Short mmCIF file of C-alpha atoms in Angstrom, two decimals:
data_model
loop_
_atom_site.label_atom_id
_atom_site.label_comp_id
_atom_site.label_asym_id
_atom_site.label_seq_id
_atom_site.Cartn_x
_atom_site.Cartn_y
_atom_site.Cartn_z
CA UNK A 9 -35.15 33.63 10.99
CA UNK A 10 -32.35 32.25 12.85
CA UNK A 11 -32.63 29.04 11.89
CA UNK A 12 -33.33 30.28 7.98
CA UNK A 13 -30.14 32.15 7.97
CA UNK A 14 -27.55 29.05 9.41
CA UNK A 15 -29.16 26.89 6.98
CA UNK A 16 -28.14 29.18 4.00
CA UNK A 17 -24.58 29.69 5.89
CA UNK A 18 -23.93 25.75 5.85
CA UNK A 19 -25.42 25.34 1.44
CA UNK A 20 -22.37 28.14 1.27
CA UNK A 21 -19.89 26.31 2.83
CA UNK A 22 -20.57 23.28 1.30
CA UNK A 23 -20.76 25.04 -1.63
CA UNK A 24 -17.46 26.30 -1.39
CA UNK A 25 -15.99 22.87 -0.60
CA UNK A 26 -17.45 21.07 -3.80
CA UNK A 27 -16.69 24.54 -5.98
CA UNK A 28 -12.62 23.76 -5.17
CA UNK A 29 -11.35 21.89 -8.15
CA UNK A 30 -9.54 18.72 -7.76
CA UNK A 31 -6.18 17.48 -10.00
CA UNK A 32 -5.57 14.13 -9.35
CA UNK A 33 -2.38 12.22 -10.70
CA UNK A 34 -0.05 9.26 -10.46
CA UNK A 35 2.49 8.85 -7.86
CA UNK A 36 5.71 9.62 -10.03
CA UNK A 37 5.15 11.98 -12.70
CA UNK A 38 6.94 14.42 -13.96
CA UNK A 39 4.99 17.04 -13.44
CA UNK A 40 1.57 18.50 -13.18
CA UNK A 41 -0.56 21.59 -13.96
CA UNK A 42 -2.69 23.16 -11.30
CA UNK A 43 -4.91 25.86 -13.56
CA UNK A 44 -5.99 29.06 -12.45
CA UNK A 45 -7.55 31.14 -15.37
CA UNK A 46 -9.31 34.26 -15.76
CA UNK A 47 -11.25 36.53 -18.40
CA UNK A 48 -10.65 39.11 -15.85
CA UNK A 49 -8.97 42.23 -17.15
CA UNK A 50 -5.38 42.50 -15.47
CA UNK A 51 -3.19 45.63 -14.97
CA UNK A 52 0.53 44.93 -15.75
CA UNK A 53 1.54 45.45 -12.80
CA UNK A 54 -0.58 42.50 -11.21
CA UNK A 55 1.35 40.34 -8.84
CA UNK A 56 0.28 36.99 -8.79
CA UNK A 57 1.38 33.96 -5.85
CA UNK A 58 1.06 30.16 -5.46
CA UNK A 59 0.65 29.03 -1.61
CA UNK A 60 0.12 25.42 -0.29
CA UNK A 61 -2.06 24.80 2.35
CA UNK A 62 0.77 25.41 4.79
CA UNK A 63 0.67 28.65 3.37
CA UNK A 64 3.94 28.44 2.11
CA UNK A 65 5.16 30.55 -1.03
CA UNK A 66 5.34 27.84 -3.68
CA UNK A 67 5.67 30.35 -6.93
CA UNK A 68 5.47 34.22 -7.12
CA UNK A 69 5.13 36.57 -10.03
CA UNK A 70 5.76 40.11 -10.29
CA UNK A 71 7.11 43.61 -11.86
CA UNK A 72 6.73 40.69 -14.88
CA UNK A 73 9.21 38.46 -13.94
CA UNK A 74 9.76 35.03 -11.45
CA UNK A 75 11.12 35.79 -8.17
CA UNK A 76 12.38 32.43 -7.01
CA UNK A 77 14.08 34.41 -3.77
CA UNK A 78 10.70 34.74 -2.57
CA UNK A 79 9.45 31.22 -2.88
CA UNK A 80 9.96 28.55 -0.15
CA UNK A 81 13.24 26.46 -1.05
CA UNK A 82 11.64 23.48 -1.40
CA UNK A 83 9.84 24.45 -4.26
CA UNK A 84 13.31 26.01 -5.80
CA UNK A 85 13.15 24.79 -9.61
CA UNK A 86 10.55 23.18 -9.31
CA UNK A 87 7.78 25.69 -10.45
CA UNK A 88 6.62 27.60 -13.60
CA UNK A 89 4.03 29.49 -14.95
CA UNK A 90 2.94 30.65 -18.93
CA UNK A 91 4.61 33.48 -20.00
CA UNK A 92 2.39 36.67 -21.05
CA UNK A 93 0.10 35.00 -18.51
CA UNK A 94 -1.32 38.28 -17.64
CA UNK A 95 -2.64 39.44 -20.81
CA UNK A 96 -3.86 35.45 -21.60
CA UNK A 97 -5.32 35.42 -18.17
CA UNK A 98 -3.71 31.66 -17.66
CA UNK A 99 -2.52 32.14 -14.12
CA UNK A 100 -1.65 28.00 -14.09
CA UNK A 101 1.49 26.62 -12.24
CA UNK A 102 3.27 23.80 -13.28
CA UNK A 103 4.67 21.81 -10.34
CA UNK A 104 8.09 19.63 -11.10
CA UNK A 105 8.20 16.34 -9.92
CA UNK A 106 5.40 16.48 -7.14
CA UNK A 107 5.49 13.75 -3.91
CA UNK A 108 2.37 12.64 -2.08
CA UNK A 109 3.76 15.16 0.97
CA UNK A 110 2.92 18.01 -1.33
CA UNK A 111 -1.14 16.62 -1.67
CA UNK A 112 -3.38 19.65 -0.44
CA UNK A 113 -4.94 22.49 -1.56
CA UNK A 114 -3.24 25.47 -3.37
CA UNK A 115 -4.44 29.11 -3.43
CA UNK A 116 -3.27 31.22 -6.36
CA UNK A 117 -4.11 34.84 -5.86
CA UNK A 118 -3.66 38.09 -7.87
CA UNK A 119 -3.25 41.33 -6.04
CA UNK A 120 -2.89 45.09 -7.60
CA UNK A 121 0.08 46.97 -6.71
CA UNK A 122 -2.07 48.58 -4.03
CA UNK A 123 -2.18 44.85 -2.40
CA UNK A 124 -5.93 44.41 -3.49
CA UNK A 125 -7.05 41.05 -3.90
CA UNK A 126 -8.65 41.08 -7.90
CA UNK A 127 -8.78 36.96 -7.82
CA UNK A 128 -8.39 34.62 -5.79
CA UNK A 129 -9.00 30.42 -6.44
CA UNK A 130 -8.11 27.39 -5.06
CA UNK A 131 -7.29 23.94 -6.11
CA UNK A 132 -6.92 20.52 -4.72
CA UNK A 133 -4.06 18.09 -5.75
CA UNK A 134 -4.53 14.38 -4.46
CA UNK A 135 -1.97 11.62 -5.30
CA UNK A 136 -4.00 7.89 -6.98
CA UNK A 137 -1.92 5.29 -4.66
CA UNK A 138 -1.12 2.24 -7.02
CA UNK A 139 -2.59 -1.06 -5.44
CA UNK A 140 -0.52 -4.05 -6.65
CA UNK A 141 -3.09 -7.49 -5.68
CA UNK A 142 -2.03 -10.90 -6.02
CA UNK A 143 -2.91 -14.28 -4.46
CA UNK A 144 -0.62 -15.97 -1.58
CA UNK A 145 1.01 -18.63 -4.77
CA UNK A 146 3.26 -16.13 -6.49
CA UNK A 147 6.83 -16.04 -5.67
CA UNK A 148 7.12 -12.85 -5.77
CA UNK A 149 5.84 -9.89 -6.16
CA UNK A 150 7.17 -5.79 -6.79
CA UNK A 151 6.43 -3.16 -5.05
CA UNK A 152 6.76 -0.18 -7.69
CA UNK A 153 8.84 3.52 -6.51
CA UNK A 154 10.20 5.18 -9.49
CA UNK A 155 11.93 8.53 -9.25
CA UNK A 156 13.52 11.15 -11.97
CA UNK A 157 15.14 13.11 -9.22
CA UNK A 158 18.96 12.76 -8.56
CA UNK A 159 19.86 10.89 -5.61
CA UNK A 160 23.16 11.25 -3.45
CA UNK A 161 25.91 8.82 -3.09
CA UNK A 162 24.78 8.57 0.33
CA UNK A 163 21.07 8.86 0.41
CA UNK A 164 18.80 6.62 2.78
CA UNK A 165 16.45 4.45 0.84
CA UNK A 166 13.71 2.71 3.71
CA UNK A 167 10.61 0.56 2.91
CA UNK A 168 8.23 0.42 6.04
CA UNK A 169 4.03 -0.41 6.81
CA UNK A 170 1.61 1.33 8.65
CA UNK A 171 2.52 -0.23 11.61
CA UNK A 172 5.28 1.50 11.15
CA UNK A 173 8.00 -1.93 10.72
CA UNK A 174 10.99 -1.59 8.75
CA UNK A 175 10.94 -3.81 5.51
CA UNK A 176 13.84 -2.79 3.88
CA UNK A 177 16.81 -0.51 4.64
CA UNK A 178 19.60 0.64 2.09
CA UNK A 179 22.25 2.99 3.77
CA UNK A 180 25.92 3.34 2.08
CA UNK A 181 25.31 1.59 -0.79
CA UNK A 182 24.21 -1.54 1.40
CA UNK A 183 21.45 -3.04 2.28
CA UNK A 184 20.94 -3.41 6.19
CA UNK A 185 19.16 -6.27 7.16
CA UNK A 186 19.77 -6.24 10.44
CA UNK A 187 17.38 -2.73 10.65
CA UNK A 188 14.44 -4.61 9.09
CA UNK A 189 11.66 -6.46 10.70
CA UNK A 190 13.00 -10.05 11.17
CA UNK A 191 9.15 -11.14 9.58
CA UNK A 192 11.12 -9.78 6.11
CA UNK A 193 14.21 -11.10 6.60
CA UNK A 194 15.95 -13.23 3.43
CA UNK A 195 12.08 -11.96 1.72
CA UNK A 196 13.04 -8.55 0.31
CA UNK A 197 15.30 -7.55 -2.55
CA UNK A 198 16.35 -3.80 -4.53
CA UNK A 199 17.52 -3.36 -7.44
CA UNK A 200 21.67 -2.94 -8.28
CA UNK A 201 22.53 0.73 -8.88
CA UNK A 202 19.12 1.83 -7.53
CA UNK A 203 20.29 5.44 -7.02
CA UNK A 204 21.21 5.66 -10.55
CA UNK A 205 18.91 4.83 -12.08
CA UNK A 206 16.22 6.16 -9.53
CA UNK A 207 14.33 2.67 -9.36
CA UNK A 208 13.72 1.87 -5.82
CA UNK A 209 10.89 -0.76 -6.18
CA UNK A 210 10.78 -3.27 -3.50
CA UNK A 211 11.02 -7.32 -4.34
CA UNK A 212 8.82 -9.02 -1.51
CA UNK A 213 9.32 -12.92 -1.90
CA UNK A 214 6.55 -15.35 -1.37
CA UNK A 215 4.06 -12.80 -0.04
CA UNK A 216 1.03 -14.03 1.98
CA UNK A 217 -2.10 -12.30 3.26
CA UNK A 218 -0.46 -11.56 6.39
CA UNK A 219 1.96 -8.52 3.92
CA UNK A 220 -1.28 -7.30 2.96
CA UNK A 221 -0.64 -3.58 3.89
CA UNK A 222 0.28 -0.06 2.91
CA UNK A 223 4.16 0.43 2.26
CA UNK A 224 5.98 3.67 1.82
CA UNK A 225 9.65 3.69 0.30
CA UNK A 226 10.95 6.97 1.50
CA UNK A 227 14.58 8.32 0.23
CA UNK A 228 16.44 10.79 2.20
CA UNK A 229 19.64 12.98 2.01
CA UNK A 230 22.45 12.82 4.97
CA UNK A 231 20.72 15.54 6.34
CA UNK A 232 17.49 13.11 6.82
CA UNK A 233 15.41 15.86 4.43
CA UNK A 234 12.74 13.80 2.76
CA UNK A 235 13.34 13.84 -1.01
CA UNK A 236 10.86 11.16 -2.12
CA UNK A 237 7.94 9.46 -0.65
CA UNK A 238 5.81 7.29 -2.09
CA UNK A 239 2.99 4.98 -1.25
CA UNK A 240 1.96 1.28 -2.71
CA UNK A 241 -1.15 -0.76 -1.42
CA UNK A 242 -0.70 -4.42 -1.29
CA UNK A 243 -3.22 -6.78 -1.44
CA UNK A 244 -2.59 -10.19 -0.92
CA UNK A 245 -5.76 -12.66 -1.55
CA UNK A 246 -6.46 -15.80 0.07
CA UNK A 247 -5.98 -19.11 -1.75
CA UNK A 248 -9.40 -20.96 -2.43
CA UNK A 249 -9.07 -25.09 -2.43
CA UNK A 250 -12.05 -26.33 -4.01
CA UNK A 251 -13.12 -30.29 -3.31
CA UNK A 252 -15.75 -32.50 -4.19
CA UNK A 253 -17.21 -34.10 -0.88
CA UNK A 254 -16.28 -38.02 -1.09
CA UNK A 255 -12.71 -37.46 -1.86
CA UNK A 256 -10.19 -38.91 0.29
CA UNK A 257 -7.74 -36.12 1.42
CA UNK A 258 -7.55 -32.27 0.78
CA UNK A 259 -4.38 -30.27 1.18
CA UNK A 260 -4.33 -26.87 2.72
CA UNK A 261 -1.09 -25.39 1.08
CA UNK A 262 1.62 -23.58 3.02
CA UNK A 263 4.99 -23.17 2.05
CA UNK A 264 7.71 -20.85 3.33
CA UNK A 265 11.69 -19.90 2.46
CA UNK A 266 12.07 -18.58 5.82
CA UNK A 267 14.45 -20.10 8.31
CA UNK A 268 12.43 -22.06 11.38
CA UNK A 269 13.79 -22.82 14.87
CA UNK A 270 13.81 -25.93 16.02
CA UNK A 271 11.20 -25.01 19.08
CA UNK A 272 8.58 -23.07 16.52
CA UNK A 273 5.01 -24.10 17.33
CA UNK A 274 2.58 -24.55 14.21
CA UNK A 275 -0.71 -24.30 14.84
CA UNK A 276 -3.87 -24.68 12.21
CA UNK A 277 -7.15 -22.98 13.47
CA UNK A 278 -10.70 -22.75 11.81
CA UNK A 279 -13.13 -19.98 11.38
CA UNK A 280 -14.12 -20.76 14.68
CA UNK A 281 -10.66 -20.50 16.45
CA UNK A 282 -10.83 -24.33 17.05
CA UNK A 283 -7.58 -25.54 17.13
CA UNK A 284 -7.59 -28.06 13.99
CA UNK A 285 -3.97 -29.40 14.61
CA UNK A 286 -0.71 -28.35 16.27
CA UNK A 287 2.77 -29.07 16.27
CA UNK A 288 5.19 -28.37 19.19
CA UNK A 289 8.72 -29.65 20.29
CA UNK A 290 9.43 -31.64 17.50
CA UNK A 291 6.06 -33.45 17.02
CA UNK A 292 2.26 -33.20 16.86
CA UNK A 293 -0.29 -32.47 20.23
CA UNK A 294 -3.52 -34.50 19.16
CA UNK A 295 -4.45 -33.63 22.99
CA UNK A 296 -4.40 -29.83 22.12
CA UNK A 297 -6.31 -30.32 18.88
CA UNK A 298 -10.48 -29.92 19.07
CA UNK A 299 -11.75 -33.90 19.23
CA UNK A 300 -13.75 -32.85 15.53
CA UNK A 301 -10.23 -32.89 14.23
CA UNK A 302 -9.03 -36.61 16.04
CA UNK A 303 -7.15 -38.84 13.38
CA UNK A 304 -8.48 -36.10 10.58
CA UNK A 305 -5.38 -34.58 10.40
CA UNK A 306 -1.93 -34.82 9.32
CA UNK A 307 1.28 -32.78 8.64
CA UNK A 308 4.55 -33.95 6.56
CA UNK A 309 7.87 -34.78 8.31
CA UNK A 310 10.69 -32.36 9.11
CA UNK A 311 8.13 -29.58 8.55
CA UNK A 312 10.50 -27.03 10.49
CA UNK A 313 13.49 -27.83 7.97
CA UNK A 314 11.82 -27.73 4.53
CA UNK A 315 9.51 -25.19 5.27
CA UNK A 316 6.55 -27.40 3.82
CA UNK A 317 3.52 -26.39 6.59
CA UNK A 318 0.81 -27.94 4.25
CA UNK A 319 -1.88 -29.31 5.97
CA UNK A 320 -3.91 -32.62 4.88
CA UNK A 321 -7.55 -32.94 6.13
CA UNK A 322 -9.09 -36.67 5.47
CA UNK A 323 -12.37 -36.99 4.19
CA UNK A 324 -13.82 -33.53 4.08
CA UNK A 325 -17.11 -32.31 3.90
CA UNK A 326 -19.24 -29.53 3.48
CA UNK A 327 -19.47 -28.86 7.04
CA UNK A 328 -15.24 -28.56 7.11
CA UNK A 329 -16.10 -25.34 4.65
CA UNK A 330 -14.11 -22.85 6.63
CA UNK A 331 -11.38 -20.09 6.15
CA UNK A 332 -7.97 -22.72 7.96
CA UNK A 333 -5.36 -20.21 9.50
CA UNK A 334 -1.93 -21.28 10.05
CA UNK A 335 0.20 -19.42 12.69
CA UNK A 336 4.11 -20.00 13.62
CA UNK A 337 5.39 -19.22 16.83
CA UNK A 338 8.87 -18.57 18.35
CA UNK A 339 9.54 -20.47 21.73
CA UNK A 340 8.68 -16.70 22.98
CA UNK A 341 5.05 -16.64 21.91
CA UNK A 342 6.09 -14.72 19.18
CA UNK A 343 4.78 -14.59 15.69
CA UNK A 344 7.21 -15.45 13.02
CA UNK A 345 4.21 -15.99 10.18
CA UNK A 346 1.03 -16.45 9.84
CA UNK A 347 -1.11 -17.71 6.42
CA UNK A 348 -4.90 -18.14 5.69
CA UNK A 349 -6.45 -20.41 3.15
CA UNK A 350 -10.29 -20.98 2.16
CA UNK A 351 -11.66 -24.89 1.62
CA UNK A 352 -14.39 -24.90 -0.23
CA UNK A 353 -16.07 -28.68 -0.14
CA UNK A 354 -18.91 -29.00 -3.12
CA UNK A 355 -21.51 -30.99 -1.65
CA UNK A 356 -22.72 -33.70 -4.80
CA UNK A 357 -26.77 -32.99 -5.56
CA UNK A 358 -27.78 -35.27 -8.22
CA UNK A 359 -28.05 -38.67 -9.42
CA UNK A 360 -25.17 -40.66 -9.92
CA UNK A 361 -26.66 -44.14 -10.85
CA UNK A 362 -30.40 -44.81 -11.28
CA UNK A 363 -32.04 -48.58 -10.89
CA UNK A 364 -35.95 -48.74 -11.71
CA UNK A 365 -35.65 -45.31 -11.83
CA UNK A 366 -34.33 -44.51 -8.19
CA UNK A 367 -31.49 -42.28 -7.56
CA UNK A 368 -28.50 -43.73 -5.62
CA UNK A 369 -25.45 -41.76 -4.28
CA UNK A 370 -22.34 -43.49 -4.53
#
């Protein structure tokens, strides 16, 4: 019986859970409608209030008006509801300019002056997080963070990852370079009179699949209150080279804008983590490279100072089908970039010259 009666508790709950409705929109928009409706008959003196899931006031109704001196300031202006909404029984709120911080679940609930509950419903708002994909080629790519809400003079614009680096800083109508991530530097770029015109979108030059991450551009006031944050996905996909086995040479491409120290160490790896080829102090280490790779391999000249770190593997096969990685180090151990790029070698299955009718491969 025991058993019986948990087993009907949990088909509630979960119940419940599915029964919330969800209102799912784009990071950015102007505004959006969480609905609450009835058919329920509702005495004019019905008050009716909008909580997050912090239980914070977010809108309250009654004696038939607003009253904005009971809702939680940072919903000031922000909110509105239908007017005659208690004889249509369309209880829905309106939320101004909404931020992925506000995602959650609101409860909008109608008490009688006595403080009975008469309704109460819930709804989930969830933020779609735009996913921007490109391959490693382009030169550049944008990160988009639009906003229609006025920005100070002074306010804080910063672009950072998961792993919680700085991409981009703009403080006092500057940019600060010197905050970011030195893996960005000379790679990042805003837009002139960005807190105008409310267009923070980030410019990330000659992105590889190492920037493939999650970046959030967050704007705050001098006060460091959080006015707008937003969230982009980037995806950045590996190049494919594709070969037919007999050529001579391949090139696995790798090109960067970034400034190189003299004592950077370039190393090119396979699938395996063999070491394919590496350059150190100014010129290649055969010795350090796997003996598969001996006299296969070659890099251009003054790599360090023209930023060209294309590799060129002689006389591939199907068996050098791998995914090449291609990591630079400071003299620290430190890594200042890192790039992947997939060979593909078609092996040739066929006849390319016949003689009395036998096939010869040439």
């Amino acid at each position: 019986m025991f058993l019986v009666l948990l087993l009907s508790v949990q088909l509630m709950l979960c119940f419940v859970v599915l029964s919330v409705p969800q209102v799912e929109v784009d990071s950015g928009v102007d505004s959006v409608q969480l609905p609450c409706k009835t058919t329920l008959h509702l005495p004019e003196d019905a008050k009716v209030e909008w909580k997050d899931s912090n239980f914070e006031k977010v809108h309250v109704y009654k004696n038939g008006s607003d009253q904005p001196e009971e809702q939680h300031q940072v919903y000031r202006d922000r909110t509105k509801m239908n007017e005659d909404l208690l004889k249509t029984g369309d209880l829905s709120l309106t939320l101004k300019h909404p931020t992925e911080r506000e995602a959650g679940k609101y409860t909008c609930t109608i008490y009688s002056r006595e403080r009975k509950i008469l309704l109460k419903k819930r709804v989930e708002l969830q933020f779609r997080v735009p996913q921007v994909e490109v391959v490693t080629e382009v030169k550049s790519i944008q990160l988009p963070c639009k906003t229609t809400i006025h920005l100070p003079r002074d306010t804080k614009v910063e672009w950072m990852v998961k792993s919680s680096k700085k991409v981009h800083v703009y403080q006092n109508g500057s940019d600060w370079p010197e905050d970011q991530d030195q893996s960005y530097r000379g790679r990042t770029e805003l837009r002139r009179n960005l807190l105008k015109t409310g267009d923070l979108s980030l410019t990330l030059k000659y992105p590889t699949d190492w920037d493939t991450d999650t970046y959030t551009c967050t704007a705050y006031n001098n006060r460091k209150k959080i006015l707008i944050k937003k969230e982009v996905v980037l995806k950045v996909k590996v190049p494919q080279v594709e070969v037919d086995s007999g050529v001579e040479s391949v090139q696995l491409p790798f090109n960067t804008t970034l400034h190189l120290p003299e004592d950077a160490k370039v190393e090119w790896k396979d699938k395996y983590d063999t070491k394919v080829h590496v350059y150190e102090n100014g010129s290649d280490q055969p010795e350090e490279q796997d003996q598969v790779y001996r006299d296969q391999t070659k890099m251009n000249e003054d790599l360090l100072k023209t930023g060209d770190l294309s590799l060129t593997l002689k006389y591939p096969t199907d068996g050098d089908n791998s995914t090449y990685t291609c990591t630079v180090y400071s003299r620290e151990g430190n890594i200042l970039l890192k790039r992947k790029v997939e060979l593909k070698v078609r092996e040739f299955v066929g006849c390319k010259a016949t003689v009395n009718n036998n096939c010869f491969l040439c």
